[in-house]
Amino acid sequence: MTNNKYILDWVKEMADMTCPDKIVWIDGSEEQAEKLRAEACSTGEMIKLNQELLPGCYLHRTAINDVARVEGRTFICTPTKEEAGNINNWIEPSECYERLKKIYRGSMKGRTMYVIPYSMGIVGSDFAKYGIELTDSIYVVLNMLIMTRVGNDVLDAIGDSDNYIKGLHSKAQLDENNRYICHFPQDNTIWSVNSGYGGNVLLGKKCFALRIASYLGRKENWMAEHMLILGVEFPNGETKYVCAAFPSACGKTNLAMLIPPEVYRKKGIKTWTVGDDIAWLRIGKDGRLWAMNPENGFFGVAPGTNEKSNPNALHTCMKDTIFTNVCHNLDNNTVWWEGLDNNPPKNALNWKGEKWDYTKYDKADKINTSGAHPNSRFTAKAVNCPCLSKEFNNPAGVPVSAIIFGGRRAKTAPLVYQSTSWQNGTFVGSIMASETTAAASGAIGVVRRDPMAMRPFVGYNMGDYWQHWLDMGKIIPHAPKIFHVNWFRTDDNGNFIWPGFGDNLRVVDWILARCEGKVDADLTAIGYVPKPEDINIEGLDGIT
Ligand code: SAT
Ligand code: MN
């Protein structure tokens, strides 16, 4: 534990308000985690899966009304509305605290409050930032143990300072009308109540590592971005890194873990995952931009993950994984989701826990007819990923050659183009748009503007965020080049034109060649576009 007076006083104050029966400090030990897993299984909060086929794996179902981030209930509580900007929801901080206190009061009665000290980034490193999450959910504890670095060493690293992010989460009654995900950037505070869904309650993720961190980054001259980090190793042994920002459920995990096409593998080209969702970017001593993944695991979308689309993700989630809202195969006590294979289980429960009849599946009504919820997830450990970069635990991160923006666009946006400068690249990021997915509640498939894939995640005014991008451009001596991609263009019959997945490396290859000045391009009104012969399509069927 700790003698830190700030922490002890704050935990007491929060406990006095929420009235838990007891308080348990999470120490990061396997022993304690195992006890919590057993307790969650005994209450039905989790189901232990077939330990021969899926060792260390569990299934959890959220409440039916609680399956995605709720952007309409997410608030940036800065002293003035102006600071939060016109894209974020805003409540004045003291008013928000008062409103939420009423909901929190007594909400943990009959429950345990868990105190989770966690680090975003390598504990003790210059780039790490620390948080403590208080929660009444074992599911949250077990997910945080996978997604972040948890334990007493974090308390040691905080020492006697008050420099940590104070997160309070209570499931309360899971009442969607009183669901609040609130951020108080000036107070280093996050309050989340009445939800049990990942993105709303794993406070180290979007709440801290993007919303609060983006605010801190602006103050401290660095950037917190919704980006994967991918390494491409060339036969000469050199590895180049790209960061790519796509909205939720647009394939960041797939690109981060891609397997090179055969022609590339034969040449000895390899790819390595550093991160699949969040990048913290800082200027290195060498004047380049360096990226670090603050997380320690993957909270990936299950549906569509299969041997072909993402074998590395599939392998990663075959052990030590918590599945959320997937389909439960009762014959062998394993899990299934749409797009895993063509063998839907005959004897199964759907994501709601009801008997499921796969023959009734209707693409137009996935929520009610699919086995797995379209936003069902796996929480898996980074160390179990077969293509994890050896730089994953390097506290300095990796140097970034290119930044890639992209969205899901059936029409309009071409496969790839390059901006003409950092300033122009900032503009390209700012005009990003994508068709909405199941990762957030609301209509699906509607084109919406999503600047830098950060629309739901900027912890302050979007205009100031763009200014911060422009300002950073002025102080990074060797800035990465900025590109835009779209894997999702369709033909007149609605079929994808580009094969995607591993073949996306062909585009990344061109991008890296551009960064090295190895390949020419045509300058157009939107930026540089490749000469057709410069995208390597060797071994690709049907593309001419
Ligand atoms: O639900 S999360 O916010 O954690 C994942 C995502 O939407 O990108
Ligand atoms: Mn994300």
Coordinates of C-alpha atoms and ligand atoms in Angstrom, one line a residue:
M1 CA 0.0 0.0 0.0
T2 CA 1.0 3.6 0.4
N3 CA 1.5 6.3 3.0
N4 CA 0.8 9.0 0.4
K5 CA -1.6 11.3 2.2
Y6 CA -3.2 12.7 -1.0
I7 CA -4.1 9.2 -2.1
L8 CA -5.3 8.0 1.4
D9 CA -7.4 11.2 1.9
W10 CA -9.0 10.9 -1.6
V11 CA -9.8 7.2 -1.2
K12 CA -11.4 7.9 2.1
E13 CA -13.4 10.8 0.7
M14 CA -14.7 8.7 -2.2
A15 CA -15.4 5.8 0.1
D16 CA -17.3 8.1 2.5
M17 CA -19.5 9.1 -0.5
T18 CA -20.0 5.7 -2.1
C19 CA -20.2 3.6 1.2
P20 CA -18.6 0.3 0.1
D21 CA -18.7 -2.6 2.6
K22 CA -14.9 -2.9 2.2
I23 CA -11.9 -1.6 0.4
V24 CA -9.4 -3.8 -1.4
W25 CA -6.1 -2.6 -2.8
I26 CA -5.1 -4.3 -6.0
D27 CA -1.4 -5.3 -5.8
G28 CA -1.0 -6.7 -9.3
S29 CA -0.2 -10.2 -8.1
E30 CA -1.5 -13.3 -9.9
E31 CA -2.7 -14.7 -6.6
Q32 CA -5.1 -11.8 -6.0
A33 CA -6.2 -11.8 -9.6
E34 CA -7.0 -15.5 -9.4
K35 CA -9.1 -15.0 -6.3
L36 CA -11.1 -12.2 -8.0
R37 CA -11.7 -14.4 -11.1
A38 CA -13.0 -17.2 -8.8
E39 CA -15.3 -14.7 -7.0
A40 CA -16.6 -13.2 -10.4
C41 CA -17.3 -16.8 -11.5
S42 CA -19.2 -17.6 -8.3
T43 CA -21.5 -14.6 -8.7
G44 CA -22.0 -15.2 -12.5
E45 CA -20.2 -11.9 -13.4
M46 CA -17.9 -14.1 -15.5
I47 CA -18.0 -17.5 -17.0
K48 CA -14.9 -19.7 -17.0
L49 CA -14.4 -21.1 -20.5
N50 CA -13.0 -24.4 -21.6
Q51 CA -9.5 -24.3 -20.0
E52 CA -8.0 -26.9 -22.4
L53 CA -9.0 -25.0 -25.5
L54 CA -8.9 -21.5 -24.1
P55 CA -6.6 -21.5 -21.0
G56 CA -7.1 -18.5 -18.7
C57 CA -10.1 -17.3 -20.8
Y58 CA -13.4 -16.0 -19.4
L59 CA -16.7 -14.6 -20.8
H60 CA -18.5 -11.6 -19.5
R61 CA -21.8 -10.1 -20.6
T62 CA -22.6 -6.4 -20.0
A63 CA -26.1 -5.2 -19.5
I64 CA -28.1 -5.1 -22.7
N65 CA -28.4 -1.3 -22.6
D66 CA -24.6 -0.9 -22.1
V67 CA -22.6 -2.2 -25.0
A68 CA -20.7 0.7 -26.4
R69 CA -19.2 4.1 -25.6
V70 CA -21.9 6.7 -25.1
E71 CA -20.7 9.9 -26.6
G72 CA -23.9 11.7 -25.7
R73 CA -23.2 11.0 -22.0
T74 CA -19.5 11.9 -22.2
F75 CA -18.6 15.3 -20.8
I76 CA -15.5 17.6 -20.7
C77 CA -15.9 19.6 -17.5
T78 CA -13.6 22.6 -18.0
P79 CA -14.4 25.8 -16.1
T80 CA -15.7 27.5 -19.3
K81 CA -17.6 26.0 -22.2
E82 CA -15.2 27.6 -24.6
E83 CA -12.4 25.4 -23.3
A84 CA -14.3 22.3 -24.0
G85 CA -15.3 23.6 -27.5
N86 CA -18.5 23.1 -29.5
I87 CA -17.9 19.4 -30.2
N88 CA -17.7 18.1 -26.7
N89 CA -20.6 18.0 -24.2
W90 CA -19.9 20.3 -21.3
I91 CA -21.1 20.7 -17.8
E92 CA -19.6 23.3 -15.4
P93 CA -17.3 21.4 -13.0
S94 CA -18.9 22.3 -9.6
E95 CA -22.4 21.7 -11.0
C96 CA -21.2 18.3 -12.5
Y97 CA -19.6 17.2 -9.2
E98 CA -22.8 18.1 -7.3
R99 CA -25.0 16.2 -9.8
L100 CA -22.8 13.1 -9.8
K101 CA -22.3 13.1 -6.0
K102 CA -26.0 12.5 -5.7
I103 CA -25.7 9.4 -8.0
Y104 CA -22.6 8.1 -6.3
R105 CA -23.9 8.5 -2.8
G106 CA -24.2 5.0 -1.3
S107 CA -23.8 3.4 -4.7
M108 CA -21.2 0.9 -3.4
K109 CA -23.3 -0.3 -0.4
G110 CA -23.0 -4.1 -0.2
R111 CA -20.1 -4.0 -2.6
T112 CA -16.3 -3.8 -2.5
M113 CA -14.4 -0.8 -3.6
Y114 CA -11.2 -1.9 -5.5
V115 CA -8.3 0.5 -5.6
I116 CA -6.3 0.0 -8.8
P117 CA -3.0 1.8 -9.0
Y118 CA -2.0 1.7 -12.7
S119 CA 0.6 3.1 -15.1
M120 CA 0.1 4.2 -18.7
G121 CA 3.6 3.4 -20.1
I122 CA 6.5 1.7 -18.4
V123 CA 6.5 2.2 -14.7
G124 CA 9.3 4.6 -13.7
S125 CA 10.0 5.8 -17.3
D126 CA 10.1 9.4 -18.3
F127 CA 7.0 9.0 -20.5
A128 CA 4.8 7.1 -18.0
K129 CA 1.8 8.7 -16.3
Y130 CA 0.0 7.2 -13.3
G131 CA -3.6 6.8 -12.3
I132 CA -5.6 5.3 -9.6
E133 CA -9.0 3.9 -10.5
L134 CA -11.6 3.2 -7.8
T135 CA -14.3 0.8 -8.9
D136 CA -17.0 -1.5 -7.7
S137 CA -16.5 -3.9 -10.6
I138 CA -14.3 -7.0 -10.6
Y139 CA -14.6 -7.0 -14.4
V140 CA -13.0 -3.6 -14.5
V141 CA -10.2 -4.8 -12.2
L142 CA -9.5 -7.8 -14.3
N143 CA -9.6 -5.8 -17.5
M144 CA -7.3 -3.1 -16.1
L145 CA -4.8 -5.9 -15.1
I146 CA -4.6 -6.8 -18.8
M147 CA -4.8 -3.3 -20.3
T148 CA -2.4 -1.4 -18.0
R149 CA 0.5 -2.0 -15.7
V150 CA -0.9 -2.4 -12.3
G151 CA 0.6 -2.9 -8.8
N152 CA 2.5 -1.6 -5.8
D153 CA 5.4 -0.4 -8.0
V154 CA 3.0 2.2 -9.3
L155 CA 2.4 3.5 -5.8
D156 CA 6.1 3.6 -5.2
A157 CA 6.6 5.6 -8.5
I158 CA 3.9 8.1 -7.4
G159 CA 5.7 8.4 -4.1
D160 CA 4.3 11.2 -2.0
S161 CA 3.2 13.4 -4.9
D162 CA -0.3 14.2 -5.9
N163 CA 0.5 13.8 -9.5
Y164 CA -1.8 11.0 -10.6
I165 CA -5.1 10.8 -12.4
K166 CA -8.0 10.2 -9.9
G167 CA -10.6 7.9 -11.5
L168 CA -13.8 7.0 -9.8
H169 CA -16.1 4.4 -11.3
S170 CA -19.3 2.9 -10.0
K171 CA -21.6 0.6 -11.9
A172 CA -24.3 2.1 -9.6
Q173 CA -27.6 0.8 -11.0
L174 CA -26.4 0.8 -14.7
D175 CA -29.1 3.3 -15.3
E176 CA -28.7 4.6 -18.8
N177 CA -30.5 7.8 -18.0
N178 CA -28.1 8.7 -15.3
R179 CA -25.0 7.4 -17.1
Y180 CA -22.1 9.9 -17.0
I181 CA -18.5 9.8 -18.3
C182 CA -17.0 13.0 -17.0
H183 CA -13.6 14.5 -17.3
F184 CA -12.2 17.3 -15.2
P185 CA -8.9 18.1 -17.0
Q186 CA -7.9 20.8 -14.5
D187 CA -8.4 18.5 -11.6
N188 CA -6.8 15.4 -13.1
T189 CA -10.1 13.7 -12.4
I190 CA -12.4 11.3 -14.2
W191 CA -15.8 10.2 -12.9
S192 CA -17.8 7.5 -14.6
V193 CA -21.1 6.1 -13.3
N194 CA -23.9 3.8 -14.3
S195 CA -22.0 1.9 -17.0
G196 CA -20.0 -1.4 -17.1
Y197 CA -18.9 -1.2 -20.8
G198 CA -15.1 -1.1 -21.5
G199 CA -14.6 2.3 -23.2
N200 CA -16.8 4.0 -20.5
V201 CA -15.2 2.3 -17.5
L202 CA -11.6 1.2 -18.2
L203 CA -10.5 4.7 -17.2
G204 CA -6.9 4.3 -18.3
K205 CA -8.0 4.0 -21.9
K206 CA -10.0 6.7 -23.7
C207 CA -10.7 8.8 -20.6
F208 CA -7.1 9.1 -19.5
A209 CA -4.8 8.1 -22.3
L210 CA -6.7 10.2 -24.8
R211 CA -9.0 12.8 -23.3
I212 CA -6.9 13.8 -20.2
A213 CA -3.6 13.1 -21.9
S214 CA -4.5 15.2 -25.0
Y215 CA -5.1 18.1 -22.6
L216 CA -1.7 17.4 -20.8
G217 CA 0.0 17.0 -24.1
R218 CA -1.0 20.5 -25.2
K219 CA 0.3 22.0 -22.0
E220 CA 3.6 20.0 -22.2
N221 CA 4.3 20.0 -25.9
W222 CA 3.5 16.4 -26.8
M223 CA 0.6 14.6 -28.4
A224 CA -1.9 11.9 -27.3
E225 CA -3.4 10.3 -30.4
H226 CA -5.9 7.6 -31.4
M227 CA -3.2 5.7 -33.4
L228 CA -1.8 2.3 -33.9
I229 CA 2.0 1.9 -34.1
L230 CA 3.3 -0.6 -36.6
G231 CA 6.9 -1.5 -37.4
V232 CA 8.0 -2.7 -40.8
E233 CA 11.4 -4.6 -40.8
F234 CA 13.2 -4.7 -44.1
P235 CA 15.7 -7.4 -45.2
N236 CA 18.7 -5.1 -44.3
G237 CA 17.5 -5.3 -40.7
E238 CA 16.2 -1.8 -40.5
T239 CA 12.8 -1.2 -39.0
K240 CA 10.6 1.8 -39.9
Y241 CA 7.6 2.8 -37.9
V242 CA 4.2 4.3 -38.9
C243 CA 1.4 5.6 -36.7
A244 CA -2.1 5.4 -38.1
A245 CA -5.3 7.0 -36.9
F246 CA -8.6 5.4 -37.8
P247 CA -11.9 5.7 -36.0
S248 CA -13.0 2.9 -33.6
A249 CA -13.8 -0.4 -35.4
C250 CA -12.1 0.6 -38.7
G251 CA -9.3 -1.9 -38.6
K252 CA -6.6 -0.4 -36.4
T253 CA -6.0 -3.8 -34.7
N254 CA -5.9 -5.5 -38.1
L255 CA -3.3 -3.1 -39.6
A256 CA -1.3 -3.2 -36.4
M257 CA -1.0 -7.0 -36.5
L258 CA -1.0 -7.6 -40.3
I259 CA 0.8 -10.5 -41.9
P260 CA 2.7 -9.4 -45.0
P261 CA 1.6 -10.8 -48.4
E262 CA 3.6 -13.8 -49.6
V263 CA 5.7 -11.8 -52.0
Y264 CA 6.8 -9.6 -49.1
R265 CA 7.4 -12.5 -46.8
K266 CA 9.6 -14.1 -49.4
K267 CA 11.8 -11.0 -49.6
G268 CA 12.2 -11.2 -45.8
I269 CA 10.0 -8.3 -44.9
K270 CA 8.4 -8.6 -41.4
T271 CA 5.9 -6.5 -39.5
W272 CA 5.8 -5.8 -35.7
T273 CA 3.0 -4.5 -33.5
V274 CA 3.9 -1.7 -31.0
G275 CA 0.3 -0.6 -30.4
D276 CA -3.2 -1.0 -31.8
D277 CA -5.1 2.0 -30.4
I278 CA -3.3 4.8 -28.7
A279 CA 0.0 6.5 -29.3
W280 CA 1.7 9.1 -27.1
L281 CA 4.1 11.1 -29.3
R282 CA 7.0 13.2 -28.2
I283 CA 10.0 14.9 -29.8
G284 CA 13.1 12.9 -29.3
K285 CA 16.6 14.2 -28.7
D286 CA 17.4 13.5 -32.3
G287 CA 14.6 15.8 -33.5
R288 CA 12.3 13.0 -34.7
L289 CA 8.9 12.3 -33.3
W290 CA 8.9 9.2 -31.1
A291 CA 5.8 7.1 -30.4
M292 CA 5.0 5.1 -27.3
N293 CA 2.0 2.8 -26.6
P294 CA 0.8 3.6 -23.1
E295 CA -1.3 0.4 -22.9
N296 CA -0.3 -3.2 -22.0
G297 CA -3.0 -5.1 -23.9
F298 CA -5.6 -5.0 -26.6
F299 CA -9.3 -4.3 -26.3
G300 CA -10.1 -5.5 -29.8
V301 CA -13.4 -5.9 -31.8
A302 CA -14.1 -9.7 -32.0
P303 CA -16.5 -9.9 -35.0
G304 CA -14.7 -10.2 -38.3
T305 CA -11.5 -11.5 -36.6
N306 CA -10.5 -14.8 -38.2
E307 CA -7.6 -16.8 -39.5
K308 CA -7.5 -14.7 -42.7
S309 CA -8.3 -11.2 -41.5
N310 CA -6.1 -11.3 -38.4
P311 CA -4.4 -14.5 -37.4
N312 CA -2.2 -12.7 -34.9
A313 CA -5.1 -11.3 -33.0
L314 CA -6.8 -14.6 -33.0
H315 CA -3.7 -16.3 -31.6
T316 CA -3.4 -13.5 -29.0
C317 CA -6.8 -14.1 -27.6
M318 CA -6.6 -17.9 -27.3
K319 CA -5.3 -17.5 -23.8
D320 CA -5.6 -15.2 -20.7
T321 CA -8.4 -13.3 -22.4
I322 CA -11.7 -11.8 -21.3
F323 CA -14.3 -12.0 -24.0
T324 CA -17.2 -9.5 -23.7
N325 CA -20.6 -9.9 -25.3
V326 CA -19.6 -12.7 -27.7
C327 CA -21.6 -15.8 -28.4
H328 CA -21.2 -18.8 -26.0
N329 CA -20.9 -22.2 -27.6
L330 CA -22.4 -24.5 -25.0
D331 CA -21.3 -27.7 -26.6
N332 CA -17.6 -27.2 -25.8
N333 CA -17.8 -24.1 -23.6
T334 CA -15.9 -21.9 -26.0
V335 CA -16.8 -18.6 -27.8
W336 CA -17.8 -17.7 -31.3
W337 CA -18.6 -14.5 -33.3
E338 CA -19.8 -13.6 -36.7
G339 CA -16.9 -13.8 -39.2
L340 CA -14.8 -16.3 -37.1
D341 CA -15.7 -19.2 -39.4
N342 CA -18.6 -20.6 -41.3
N343 CA -19.6 -22.9 -38.4
P344 CA -21.9 -21.1 -36.1
P345 CA -22.6 -23.2 -33.0
K346 CA -25.9 -25.0 -33.0
N347 CA -26.2 -25.1 -29.2
A348 CA -25.3 -21.6 -28.1
L349 CA -26.3 -18.5 -26.2
N350 CA -26.2 -15.1 -27.9
W351 CA -24.5 -12.0 -26.4
K352 CA -27.6 -11.4 -24.3
G353 CA -27.4 -14.8 -22.8
E354 CA -30.4 -16.1 -24.6
K355 CA -30.7 -19.4 -26.5
W356 CA -29.5 -18.5 -30.0
D357 CA -30.7 -19.8 -33.4
Y358 CA -28.1 -19.1 -36.0
T359 CA -30.5 -19.7 -38.9
K360 CA -32.4 -16.5 -37.9
Y361 CA -29.4 -14.3 -38.5
D362 CA -30.3 -11.2 -40.4
K363 CA -27.6 -8.8 -41.5
A364 CA -30.0 -5.9 -41.4
D365 CA -30.8 -6.5 -37.7
K366 CA -27.5 -7.7 -36.2
I367 CA -28.2 -6.5 -32.7
N368 CA -31.2 -8.8 -32.3
T369 CA -30.2 -11.7 -34.5
S370 CA -26.4 -12.1 -34.2
G371 CA -24.7 -14.5 -31.8
A372 CA -22.1 -11.9 -30.8
H373 CA -22.8 -8.2 -30.4
P374 CA -21.2 -6.2 -33.4
N375 CA -19.1 -4.3 -30.7
S376 CA -18.2 -7.5 -28.7
R377 CA -14.6 -7.4 -27.6
F378 CA -11.6 -9.4 -26.5
T379 CA -9.3 -8.1 -23.8
A380 CA -6.0 -9.8 -24.4
K381 CA -2.4 -9.4 -23.1
A382 CA 0.2 -7.7 -25.4
V383 CA 2.8 -10.3 -24.4
N384 CA 0.6 -13.0 -25.9
C385 CA 0.8 -11.4 -29.4
P386 CA 3.1 -13.4 -31.7
C387 CA 4.1 -10.3 -33.6
L388 CA 4.7 -8.0 -30.6
S389 CA 7.6 -5.6 -31.3
K390 CA 10.8 -6.1 -29.3
E391 CA 10.5 -2.3 -28.7
F392 CA 7.2 -2.7 -27.0
N393 CA 8.8 -2.3 -23.6
N394 CA 11.3 0.3 -24.7
P395 CA 10.5 3.4 -22.6
A396 CA 11.7 5.7 -25.3
G397 CA 9.2 4.3 -27.8
V398 CA 10.0 4.2 -31.5
P399 CA 10.8 6.9 -34.1
V400 CA 8.0 7.6 -36.5
S401 CA 8.5 7.9 -40.2
A402 CA 4.9 8.5 -41.3
I403 CA 1.5 9.4 -39.8
I404 CA -1.4 7.9 -41.6
F405 CA -5.0 9.1 -41.4
G406 CA -7.9 7.1 -42.7
G407 CA -11.6 6.4 -42.5
R408 CA -14.2 4.0 -43.8
R409 CA -15.5 5.6 -47.0
A410 CA -17.4 3.7 -49.6
K411 CA -16.9 6.5 -52.1
T412 CA -14.9 9.7 -52.6
A413 CA -11.6 9.0 -50.7
P414 CA -8.9 7.4 -52.8
L415 CA -6.7 4.5 -51.7
V416 CA -3.8 6.7 -50.6
Y417 CA -2.5 10.2 -51.0
Q418 CA 0.3 12.2 -49.3
S419 CA -0.1 15.7 -47.9
T420 CA 2.3 18.3 -49.1
S421 CA 3.6 19.5 -45.7
W422 CA 2.9 19.0 -42.0
Q423 CA 0.5 22.0 -42.1
N424 CA -1.3 20.5 -45.1
G425 CA -1.3 17.1 -43.3
T426 CA -2.9 18.7 -40.3
F427 CA -5.6 19.9 -42.7
V428 CA -6.0 16.4 -44.1
G429 CA -6.4 15.0 -40.6
S430 CA -8.9 17.7 -39.8
I431 CA -11.2 16.9 -42.7
M432 CA -11.2 13.2 -42.0
A433 CA -14.6 11.5 -42.2
S434 CA -15.8 7.9 -41.7
E435 CA -18.9 5.9 -41.8
T436 CA -20.0 5.2 -38.2
T437 CA -19.6 1.8 -36.6
A438 CA -21.0 -0.2 -33.6
A439 CA -18.2 1.1 -31.3
A440 CA -20.4 4.0 -30.2
S441 CA -24.1 4.0 -29.7
G442 CA -26.2 5.6 -32.4
A443 CA -26.8 5.0 -36.1
I444 CA -24.3 2.9 -38.1
G445 CA -22.9 3.6 -41.5
V446 CA -23.5 7.3 -41.6
V447 CA -20.7 9.5 -42.8
R448 CA -19.5 11.8 -40.1
R449 CA -16.6 14.1 -39.7
D450 CA -14.1 12.6 -37.3
P451 CA -11.0 14.8 -37.3
M452 CA -7.8 12.8 -36.7
A453 CA -10.2 10.0 -35.5
M454 CA -10.2 12.0 -32.3
R455 CA -13.7 13.5 -32.4
P456 CA -14.9 11.6 -29.3
F457 CA -11.5 11.8 -27.6
V458 CA -10.1 15.3 -27.5
G459 CA -10.2 16.6 -23.9
Y460 CA -10.5 20.2 -24.9
N461 CA -11.6 22.5 -27.8
M462 CA -11.1 20.9 -31.2
G463 CA -10.0 24.2 -32.6
D464 CA -7.2 24.5 -30.0
Y465 CA -6.3 20.8 -30.8
W466 CA -5.7 21.7 -34.4
Q467 CA -3.7 24.7 -33.4
H468 CA -1.6 22.3 -31.2
W469 CA -1.0 20.2 -34.2
L470 CA 0.2 23.2 -36.2
D471 CA 2.3 24.4 -33.3
M472 CA 3.9 20.9 -32.9
G473 CA 4.8 21.1 -36.6
K474 CA 6.9 24.2 -36.0
I475 CA 8.9 22.6 -33.2
I476 CA 9.6 19.0 -34.6
P477 CA 12.8 19.4 -36.5
H478 CA 12.4 16.1 -38.5
A479 CA 8.6 15.7 -38.6
P480 CA 7.0 12.5 -40.1
K481 CA 5.3 12.8 -43.5
I482 CA 1.5 12.7 -43.3
F483 CA -0.7 10.5 -45.5
H484 CA -4.4 9.6 -45.9
V485 CA -5.7 6.1 -46.8
N486 CA -9.0 4.4 -47.4
W487 CA -9.2 0.6 -47.6
F488 CA -13.0 0.7 -47.8
R489 CA -13.9 2.1 -51.2
T490 CA -16.6 0.0 -53.0
D491 CA -17.5 -0.5 -56.6
D492 CA -21.0 0.0 -58.1
N493 CA -22.0 -3.4 -56.7
G494 CA -21.0 -2.5 -53.2
N495 CA -17.9 -4.8 -53.2
F496 CA -14.6 -3.6 -51.7
I497 CA -12.2 -2.6 -54.5
W498 CA -9.0 -3.1 -52.5
P499 CA -8.4 -6.5 -50.8
G500 CA -7.3 -4.9 -47.5
F501 CA -5.8 -6.8 -44.5
G502 CA -2.3 -8.0 -45.1
D503 CA -2.3 -6.4 -48.6
N504 CA -2.5 -3.0 -46.9
L505 CA 1.3 -3.4 -46.5
R506 CA 1.6 -2.7 -50.2
V507 CA 0.3 0.8 -49.5
V508 CA 2.4 1.2 -46.3
D509 CA 5.4 0.1 -48.4
W510 CA 4.8 3.0 -50.9
I511 CA 4.3 5.4 -47.9
L512 CA 7.7 4.4 -46.5
A513 CA 9.3 4.7 -49.9
R514 CA 8.0 8.2 -50.2
C515 CA 9.4 9.0 -46.7
E516 CA 12.8 7.9 -47.9
G517 CA 12.5 9.8 -51.1
K518 CA 12.8 6.6 -53.1
V519 CA 9.7 7.0 -55.3
D520 CA 8.1 9.7 -57.3
A521 CA 4.5 10.8 -57.2
D522 CA 2.0 13.0 -59.0
L523 CA 1.0 16.3 -57.4
T524 CA -2.7 16.8 -57.6
A525 CA -5.2 19.2 -55.9
I526 CA -5.5 16.9 -52.9
G527 CA -1.7 16.1 -52.5
Y528 CA 0.6 13.5 -53.9
V529 CA -0.9 10.4 -55.4
P530 CA 1.1 7.3 -56.4
K531 CA 1.9 6.5 -60.0
P532 CA -0.1 3.3 -60.7
E533 CA 3.1 1.3 -61.3
D534 CA 4.5 2.2 -57.9
I535 CA 2.1 0.3 -55.8
N536 CA 3.4 -3.2 -55.7
I537 CA 0.6 -5.5 -56.8
E538 CA 2.7 -8.6 -57.5
G539 CA 0.8 -11.7 -56.6
L540 CA -2.5 -9.8 -56.2
D541 CA -5.4 -11.4 -58.1
G542 CA -8.0 -9.3 -59.8
I543 CA -6.3 -5.9 -59.4
T544 CA -5.1 -4.3 -62.6
Ligands
SAT1 O1 -14.8 1.1 -26.3 S1 -13.4 1.6 -26.5 O2 -13.5 3.1 -26.5 O3 -12.6 1.2 -25.4 C1 -12.8 1.1 -27.9 C2 -13.1 2.0 -29.0 O4 -14.2 2.4 -29.2 O5 -12.1 2.4 -29.8
MN2 MN -10.0 3.1 -30.2

